[in-house]
CSV table of C-alpha atoms in Angstrom, one decimal:
chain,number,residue,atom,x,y,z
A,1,UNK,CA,0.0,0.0,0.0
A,2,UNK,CA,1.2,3.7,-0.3
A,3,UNK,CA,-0.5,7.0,-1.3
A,4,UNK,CA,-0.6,9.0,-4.5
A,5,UNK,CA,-1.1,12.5,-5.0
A,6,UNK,CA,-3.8,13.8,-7.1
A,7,UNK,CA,-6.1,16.3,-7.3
A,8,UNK,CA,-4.4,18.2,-4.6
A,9,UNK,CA,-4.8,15.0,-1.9
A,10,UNK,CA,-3.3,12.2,-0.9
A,11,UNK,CA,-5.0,9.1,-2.0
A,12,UNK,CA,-4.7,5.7,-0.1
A,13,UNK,CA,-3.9,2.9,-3.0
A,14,UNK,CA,-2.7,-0.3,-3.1
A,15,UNK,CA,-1.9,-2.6,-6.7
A,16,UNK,CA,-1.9,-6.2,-7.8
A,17,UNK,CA,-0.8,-7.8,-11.2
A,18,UNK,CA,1.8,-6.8,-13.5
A,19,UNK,CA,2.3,-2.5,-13.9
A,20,UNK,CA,2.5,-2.5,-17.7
A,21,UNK,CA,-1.0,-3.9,-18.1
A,22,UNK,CA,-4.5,-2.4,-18.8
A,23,UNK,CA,-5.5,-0.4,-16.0
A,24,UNK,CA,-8.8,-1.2,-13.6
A,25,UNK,CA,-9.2,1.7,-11.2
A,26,UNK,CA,-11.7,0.2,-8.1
A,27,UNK,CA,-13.1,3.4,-6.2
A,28,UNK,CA,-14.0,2.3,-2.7
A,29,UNK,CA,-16.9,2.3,-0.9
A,30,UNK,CA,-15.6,4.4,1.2
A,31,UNK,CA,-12.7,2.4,2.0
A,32,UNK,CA,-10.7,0.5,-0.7
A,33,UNK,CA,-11.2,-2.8,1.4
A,34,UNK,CA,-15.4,-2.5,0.2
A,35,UNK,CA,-13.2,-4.4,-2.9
A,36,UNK,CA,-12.5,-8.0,-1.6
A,37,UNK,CA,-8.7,-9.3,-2.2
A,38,UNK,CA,-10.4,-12.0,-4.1
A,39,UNK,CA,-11.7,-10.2,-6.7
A,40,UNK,CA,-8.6,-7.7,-6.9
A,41,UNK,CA,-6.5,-11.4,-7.5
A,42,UNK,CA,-9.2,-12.6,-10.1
A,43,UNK,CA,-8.6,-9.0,-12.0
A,44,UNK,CA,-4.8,-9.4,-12.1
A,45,UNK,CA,-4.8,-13.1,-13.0
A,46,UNK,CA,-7.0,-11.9,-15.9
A,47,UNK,CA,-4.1,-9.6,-17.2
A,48,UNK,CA,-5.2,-6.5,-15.2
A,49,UNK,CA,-3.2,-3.6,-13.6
A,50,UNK,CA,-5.6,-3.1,-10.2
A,51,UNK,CA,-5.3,-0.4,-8.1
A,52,UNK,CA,-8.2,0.0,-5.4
A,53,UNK,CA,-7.9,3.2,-3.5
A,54,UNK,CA,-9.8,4.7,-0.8
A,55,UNK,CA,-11.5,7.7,-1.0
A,56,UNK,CA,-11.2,11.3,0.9
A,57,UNK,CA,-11.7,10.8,5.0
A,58,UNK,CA,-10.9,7.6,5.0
A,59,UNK,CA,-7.9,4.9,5.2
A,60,UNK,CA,-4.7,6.4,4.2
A,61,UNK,CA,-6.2,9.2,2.0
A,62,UNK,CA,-6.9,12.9,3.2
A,63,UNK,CA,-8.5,13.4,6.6
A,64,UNK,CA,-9.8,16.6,7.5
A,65,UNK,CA,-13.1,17.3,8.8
A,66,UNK,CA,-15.3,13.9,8.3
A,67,UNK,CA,-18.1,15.8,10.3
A,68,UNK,CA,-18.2,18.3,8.0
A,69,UNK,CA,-16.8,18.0,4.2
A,70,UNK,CA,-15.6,20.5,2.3
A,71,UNK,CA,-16.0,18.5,-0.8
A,72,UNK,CA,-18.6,17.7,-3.3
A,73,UNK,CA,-19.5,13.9,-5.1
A,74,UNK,CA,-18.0,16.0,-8.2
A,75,UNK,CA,-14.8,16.8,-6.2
A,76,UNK,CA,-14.4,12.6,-5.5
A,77,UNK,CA,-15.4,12.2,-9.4
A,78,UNK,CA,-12.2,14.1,-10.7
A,79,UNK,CA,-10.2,12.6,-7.9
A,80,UNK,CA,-11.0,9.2,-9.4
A,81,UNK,CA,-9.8,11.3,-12.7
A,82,UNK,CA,-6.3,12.7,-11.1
A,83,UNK,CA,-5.7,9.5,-9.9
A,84,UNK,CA,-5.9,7.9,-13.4
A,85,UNK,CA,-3.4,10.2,-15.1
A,86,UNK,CA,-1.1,10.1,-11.9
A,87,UNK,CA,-0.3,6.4,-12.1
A,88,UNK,CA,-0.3,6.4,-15.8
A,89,UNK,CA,-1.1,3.5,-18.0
A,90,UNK,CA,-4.8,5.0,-19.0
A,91,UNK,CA,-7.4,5.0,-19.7
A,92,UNK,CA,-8.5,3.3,-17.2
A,93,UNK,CA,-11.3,0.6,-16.5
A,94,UNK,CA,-13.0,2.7,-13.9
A,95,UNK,CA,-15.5,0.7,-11.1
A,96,UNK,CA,-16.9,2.0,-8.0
A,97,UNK,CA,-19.0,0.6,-5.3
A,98,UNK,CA,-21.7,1.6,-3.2
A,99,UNK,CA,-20.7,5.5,-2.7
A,100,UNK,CA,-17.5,5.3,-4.9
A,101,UNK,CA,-20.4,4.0,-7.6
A,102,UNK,CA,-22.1,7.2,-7.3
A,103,UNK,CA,-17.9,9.1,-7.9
A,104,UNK,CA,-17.8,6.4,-10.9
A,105,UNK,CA,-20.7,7.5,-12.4
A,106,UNK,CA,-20.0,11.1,-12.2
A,107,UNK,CA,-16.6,10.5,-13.3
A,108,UNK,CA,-17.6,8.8,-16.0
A,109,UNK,CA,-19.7,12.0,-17.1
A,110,UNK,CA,-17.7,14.2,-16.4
A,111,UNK,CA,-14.3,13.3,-17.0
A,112,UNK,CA,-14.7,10.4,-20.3
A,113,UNK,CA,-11.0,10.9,-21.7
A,114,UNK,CA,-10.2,9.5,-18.3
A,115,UNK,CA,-11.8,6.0,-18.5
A,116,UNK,CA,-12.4,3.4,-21.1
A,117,UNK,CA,-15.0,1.4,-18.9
A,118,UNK,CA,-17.0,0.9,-16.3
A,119,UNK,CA,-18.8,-1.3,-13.3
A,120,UNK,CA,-21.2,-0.3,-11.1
A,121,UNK,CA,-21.8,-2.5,-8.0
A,122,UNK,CA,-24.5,-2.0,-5.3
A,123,UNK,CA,-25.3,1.8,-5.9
A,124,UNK,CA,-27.8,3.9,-7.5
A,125,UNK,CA,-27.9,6.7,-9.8
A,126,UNK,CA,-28.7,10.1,-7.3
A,127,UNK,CA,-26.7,11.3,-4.6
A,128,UNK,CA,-26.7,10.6,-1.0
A,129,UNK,CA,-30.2,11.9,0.5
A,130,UNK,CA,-33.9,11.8,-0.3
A,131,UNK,CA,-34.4,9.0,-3.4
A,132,UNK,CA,-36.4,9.6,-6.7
A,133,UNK,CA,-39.8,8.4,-6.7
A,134,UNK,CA,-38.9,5.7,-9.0
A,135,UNK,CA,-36.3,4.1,-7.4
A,136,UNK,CA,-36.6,1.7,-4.5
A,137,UNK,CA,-35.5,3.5,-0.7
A,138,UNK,CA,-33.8,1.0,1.8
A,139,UNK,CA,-35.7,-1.5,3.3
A,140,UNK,CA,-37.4,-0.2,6.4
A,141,UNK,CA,-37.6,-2.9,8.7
A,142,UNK,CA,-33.6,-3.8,7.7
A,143,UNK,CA,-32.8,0.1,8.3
A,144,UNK,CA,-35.0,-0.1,11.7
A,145,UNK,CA,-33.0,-3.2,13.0
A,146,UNK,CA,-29.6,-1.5,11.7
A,147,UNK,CA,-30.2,1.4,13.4
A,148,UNK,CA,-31.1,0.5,16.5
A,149,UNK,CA,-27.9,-1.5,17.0
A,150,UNK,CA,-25.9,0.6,19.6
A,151,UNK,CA,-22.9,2.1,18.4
A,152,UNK,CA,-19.6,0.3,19.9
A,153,UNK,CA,-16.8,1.5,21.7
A,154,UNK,CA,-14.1,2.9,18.7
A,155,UNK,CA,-11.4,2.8,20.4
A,156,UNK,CA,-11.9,-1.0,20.6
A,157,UNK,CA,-10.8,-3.5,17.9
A,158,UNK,CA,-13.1,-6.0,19.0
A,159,UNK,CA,-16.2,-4.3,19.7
A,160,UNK,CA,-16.0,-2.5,16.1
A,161,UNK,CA,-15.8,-5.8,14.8
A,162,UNK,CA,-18.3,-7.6,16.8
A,163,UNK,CA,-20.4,-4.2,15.6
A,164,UNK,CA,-20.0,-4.6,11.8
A,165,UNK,CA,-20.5,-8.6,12.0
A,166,UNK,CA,-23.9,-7.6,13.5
A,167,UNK,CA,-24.6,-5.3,10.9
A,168,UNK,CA,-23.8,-7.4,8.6
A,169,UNK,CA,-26.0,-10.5,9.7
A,170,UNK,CA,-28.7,-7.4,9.3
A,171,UNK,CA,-28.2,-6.6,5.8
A,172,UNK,CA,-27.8,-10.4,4.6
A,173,UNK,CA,-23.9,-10.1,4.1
A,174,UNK,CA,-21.3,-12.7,5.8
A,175,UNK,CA,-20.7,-11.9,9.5
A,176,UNK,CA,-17.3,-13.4,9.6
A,177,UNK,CA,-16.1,-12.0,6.3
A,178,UNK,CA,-17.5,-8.2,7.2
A,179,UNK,CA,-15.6,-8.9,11.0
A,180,UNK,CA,-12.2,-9.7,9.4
A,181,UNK,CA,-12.6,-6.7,6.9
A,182,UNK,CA,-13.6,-4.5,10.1
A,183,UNK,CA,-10.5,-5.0,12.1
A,184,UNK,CA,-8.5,-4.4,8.7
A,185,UNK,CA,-10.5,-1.1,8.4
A,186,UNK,CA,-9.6,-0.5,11.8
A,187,UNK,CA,-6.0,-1.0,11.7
A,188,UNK,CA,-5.9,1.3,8.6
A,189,UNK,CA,-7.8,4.1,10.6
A,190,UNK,CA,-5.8,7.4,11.4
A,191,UNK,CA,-7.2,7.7,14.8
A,192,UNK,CA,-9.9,6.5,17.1
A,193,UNK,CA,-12.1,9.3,17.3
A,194,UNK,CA,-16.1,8.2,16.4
A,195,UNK,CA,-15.8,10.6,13.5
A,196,UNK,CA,-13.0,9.2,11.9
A,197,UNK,CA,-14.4,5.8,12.7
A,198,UNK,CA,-17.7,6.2,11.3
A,199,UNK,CA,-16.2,7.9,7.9
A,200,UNK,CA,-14.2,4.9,8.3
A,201,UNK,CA,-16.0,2.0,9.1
A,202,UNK,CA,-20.0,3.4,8.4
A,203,UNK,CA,-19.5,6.0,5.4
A,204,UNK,CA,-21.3,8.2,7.3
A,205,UNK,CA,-19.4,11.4,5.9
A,206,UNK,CA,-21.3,10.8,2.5
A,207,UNK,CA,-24.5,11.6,4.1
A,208,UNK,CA,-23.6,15.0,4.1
A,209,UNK,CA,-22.2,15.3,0.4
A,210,UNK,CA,-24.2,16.2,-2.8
A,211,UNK,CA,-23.6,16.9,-6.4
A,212,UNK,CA,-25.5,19.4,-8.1
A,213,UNK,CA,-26.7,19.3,-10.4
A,214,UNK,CA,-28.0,16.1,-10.8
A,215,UNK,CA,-26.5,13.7,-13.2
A,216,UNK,CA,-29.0,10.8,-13.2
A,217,UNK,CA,-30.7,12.0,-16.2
A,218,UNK,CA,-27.2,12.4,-18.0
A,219,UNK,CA,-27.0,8.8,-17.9
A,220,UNK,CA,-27.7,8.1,-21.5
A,221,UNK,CA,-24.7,10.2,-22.2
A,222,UNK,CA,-22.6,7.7,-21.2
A,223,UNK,CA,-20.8,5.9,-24.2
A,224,UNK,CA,-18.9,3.5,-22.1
A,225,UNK,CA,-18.5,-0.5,-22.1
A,226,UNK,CA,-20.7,-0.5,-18.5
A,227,UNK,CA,-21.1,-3.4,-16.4
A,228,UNK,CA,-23.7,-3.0,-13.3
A,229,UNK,CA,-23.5,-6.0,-10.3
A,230,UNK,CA,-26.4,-6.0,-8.1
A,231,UNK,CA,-27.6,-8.2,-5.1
A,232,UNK,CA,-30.9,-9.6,-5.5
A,233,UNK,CA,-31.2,-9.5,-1.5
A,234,UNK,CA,-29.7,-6.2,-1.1
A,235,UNK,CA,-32.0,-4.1,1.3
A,236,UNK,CA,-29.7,-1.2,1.3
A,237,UNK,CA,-30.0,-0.3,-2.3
A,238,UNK,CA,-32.5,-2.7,-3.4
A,239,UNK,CA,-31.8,-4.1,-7.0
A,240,UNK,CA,-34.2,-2.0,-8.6
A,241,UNK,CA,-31.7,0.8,-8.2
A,242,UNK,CA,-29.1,-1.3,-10.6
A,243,UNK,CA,-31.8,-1.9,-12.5
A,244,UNK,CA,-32.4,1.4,-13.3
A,245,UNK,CA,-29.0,3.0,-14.0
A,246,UNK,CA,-28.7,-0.7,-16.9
A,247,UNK,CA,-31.7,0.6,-18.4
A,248,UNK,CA,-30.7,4.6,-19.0
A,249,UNK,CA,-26.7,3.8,-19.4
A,250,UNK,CA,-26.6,2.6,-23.5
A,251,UNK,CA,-25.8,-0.6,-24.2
A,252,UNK,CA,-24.9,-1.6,-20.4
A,253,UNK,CA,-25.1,-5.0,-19.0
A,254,UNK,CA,-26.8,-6.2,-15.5
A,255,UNK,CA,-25.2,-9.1,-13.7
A,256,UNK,CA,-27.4,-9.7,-10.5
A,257,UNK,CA,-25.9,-12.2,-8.0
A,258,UNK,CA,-28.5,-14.1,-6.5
A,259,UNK,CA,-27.0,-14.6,-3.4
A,260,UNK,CA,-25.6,-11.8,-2.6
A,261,UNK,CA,-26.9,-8.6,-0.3
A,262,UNK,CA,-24.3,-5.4,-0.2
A,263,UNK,CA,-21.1,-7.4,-0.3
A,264,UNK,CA,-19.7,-8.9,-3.1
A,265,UNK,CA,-18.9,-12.4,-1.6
A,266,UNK,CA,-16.2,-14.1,-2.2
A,267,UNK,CA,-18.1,-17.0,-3.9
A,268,UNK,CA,-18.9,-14.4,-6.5
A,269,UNK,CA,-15.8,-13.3,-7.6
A,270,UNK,CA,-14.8,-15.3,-10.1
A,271,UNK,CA,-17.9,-14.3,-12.0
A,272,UNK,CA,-17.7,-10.5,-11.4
A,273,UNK,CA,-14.1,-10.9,-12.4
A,274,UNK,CA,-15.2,-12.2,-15.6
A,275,UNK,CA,-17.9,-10.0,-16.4
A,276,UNK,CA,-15.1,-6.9,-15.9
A,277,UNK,CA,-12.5,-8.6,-17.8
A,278,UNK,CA,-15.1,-9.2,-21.0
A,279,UNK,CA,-15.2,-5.4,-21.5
A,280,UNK,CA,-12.0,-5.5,-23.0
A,281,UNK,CA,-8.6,-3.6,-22.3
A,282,UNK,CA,-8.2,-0.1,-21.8
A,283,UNK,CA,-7.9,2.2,-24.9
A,284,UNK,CA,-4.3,2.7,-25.7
């Protein structure tokens, strides 16, 4: 792992396979760890260059204010740009997850030089906040249950653990899996404070972002090779949301895992893998 400058931060970032192939940029969600090593491996085996990263306020990237952040979804979308031209090797294969879907999307709109494809896994197509009539909101019983989970003690490994493992048993993701990937989270987190946890650990710094104006109806525009994953069980961002953005994205394909809720399981990879790697190489 190490950090890259671009954009006028420090982004977290961390690379597998060889660093002469075709470039797959994975935008975390917040953290770079929302990508699971197993998928990253699949990617490289495939003849892929990957570099996750995490985004502003969280792992090794910028930290300033995480309670309140002087940023914008379209500041993260031409971070996701910087980053590209910084490392070299693009265009790149751009992908995003959960909030860093939302980036990938605005990225792609804004910045289409930058990227010569791109996944969408477990998001939607408006920004953090009140959703579109249209779209399926999170699932209110799941949110009820979430929610009322009291918030652990930060300053200890094992109780932020035990805490996401419980959440995770919520949404329908693998307890053990999200507890490993909490105390990695942890470990990466520049301080214990519950602000920086929860940016950390939660996302809940994105709560506070928006990007106006609104790109969801710029979707069309979008001229990219576009691959959305979805969870059939996710109660988050139901699937209807992945739905959507396939249908107003040209040309896009939807791969909904059956099994899966938020996370993209392990047991997956090797398919999402796939479906990434038949978009192609990057443009040269």
């Amino acid at each position: 792992m190490s950090t890259v400058k671009a954009n006028g931060v420090s982004l977290g970032v961390e690379s597998f396979g060889l660093e002469d192939a075709p470039l797959v940029l994975l935008a975390g969600g917040t953290t770079m760890l929302s990508w699971p090593d197993a998928l990253c491996e699949r990617l490289a085996a495939g003849g892929r260059r990957v570099v996750r990263y995490d985004l502003r306020d969280s792992g090794e990237s910028t930290t300033a204010d995480p309670e309140a952040p002087a940023y914008t979804l379209r500041d993260l979308a031409r971070d996701a740009a910087a980053l590209v031209h910084a490392l070299g090797g693009g265009p790149a294969h751009l992908a995003g997850i959960g909030v860093g879907g939302m980036v990938a999307q605005v990225a792609a709109l804004d910045h289409p030089e930058a990227f010569s494809a791109l996944t969408l896994a477990g998001t939607r197509a408006v920004a953090p906040g009140p959703v579109d009539d249209d779209l399926p909101d999170h699932d209110t019983a799941t949110m009820g249950r979430l929610f009322a989970h009291p918030m652990p003690d930060w300053a200890d490994r094992a109780a932020v653990a035990d805490f996401a493992a419980a959440g995770a048993e919520i949404l329908g993701d693998d307890p053990d899996a999200a507890r490993a990937t909490a105390g990695r989270v942890w470990d990466r987190t520049p301080g214990t404070t519950p602000p920086v946890q929860l940016a950390n650990q939660l996302g809940m710094v994105f709560s506070a972002l928006d990007c106006a104006p609104r790109w969801r109806e710029r979707l069309p525009e979008i001229s990219l090779p576009t691959l959305v994953v979805h969870g059939r069980r996710d109660p988050f961002f139901p699937v209807g949301n992945g739905e959507a953005i396939a249908r107003e994205i040209p040309g896009a394909r939807l791969l909904v895992l059956e099994d899966a809720a938020t996370a993209i399981p392990d047991a997956a990879a090797g398919e999402v893998a796939g479906a990434m790697l038949a978009l192609g190489p990057t443009r040269s």
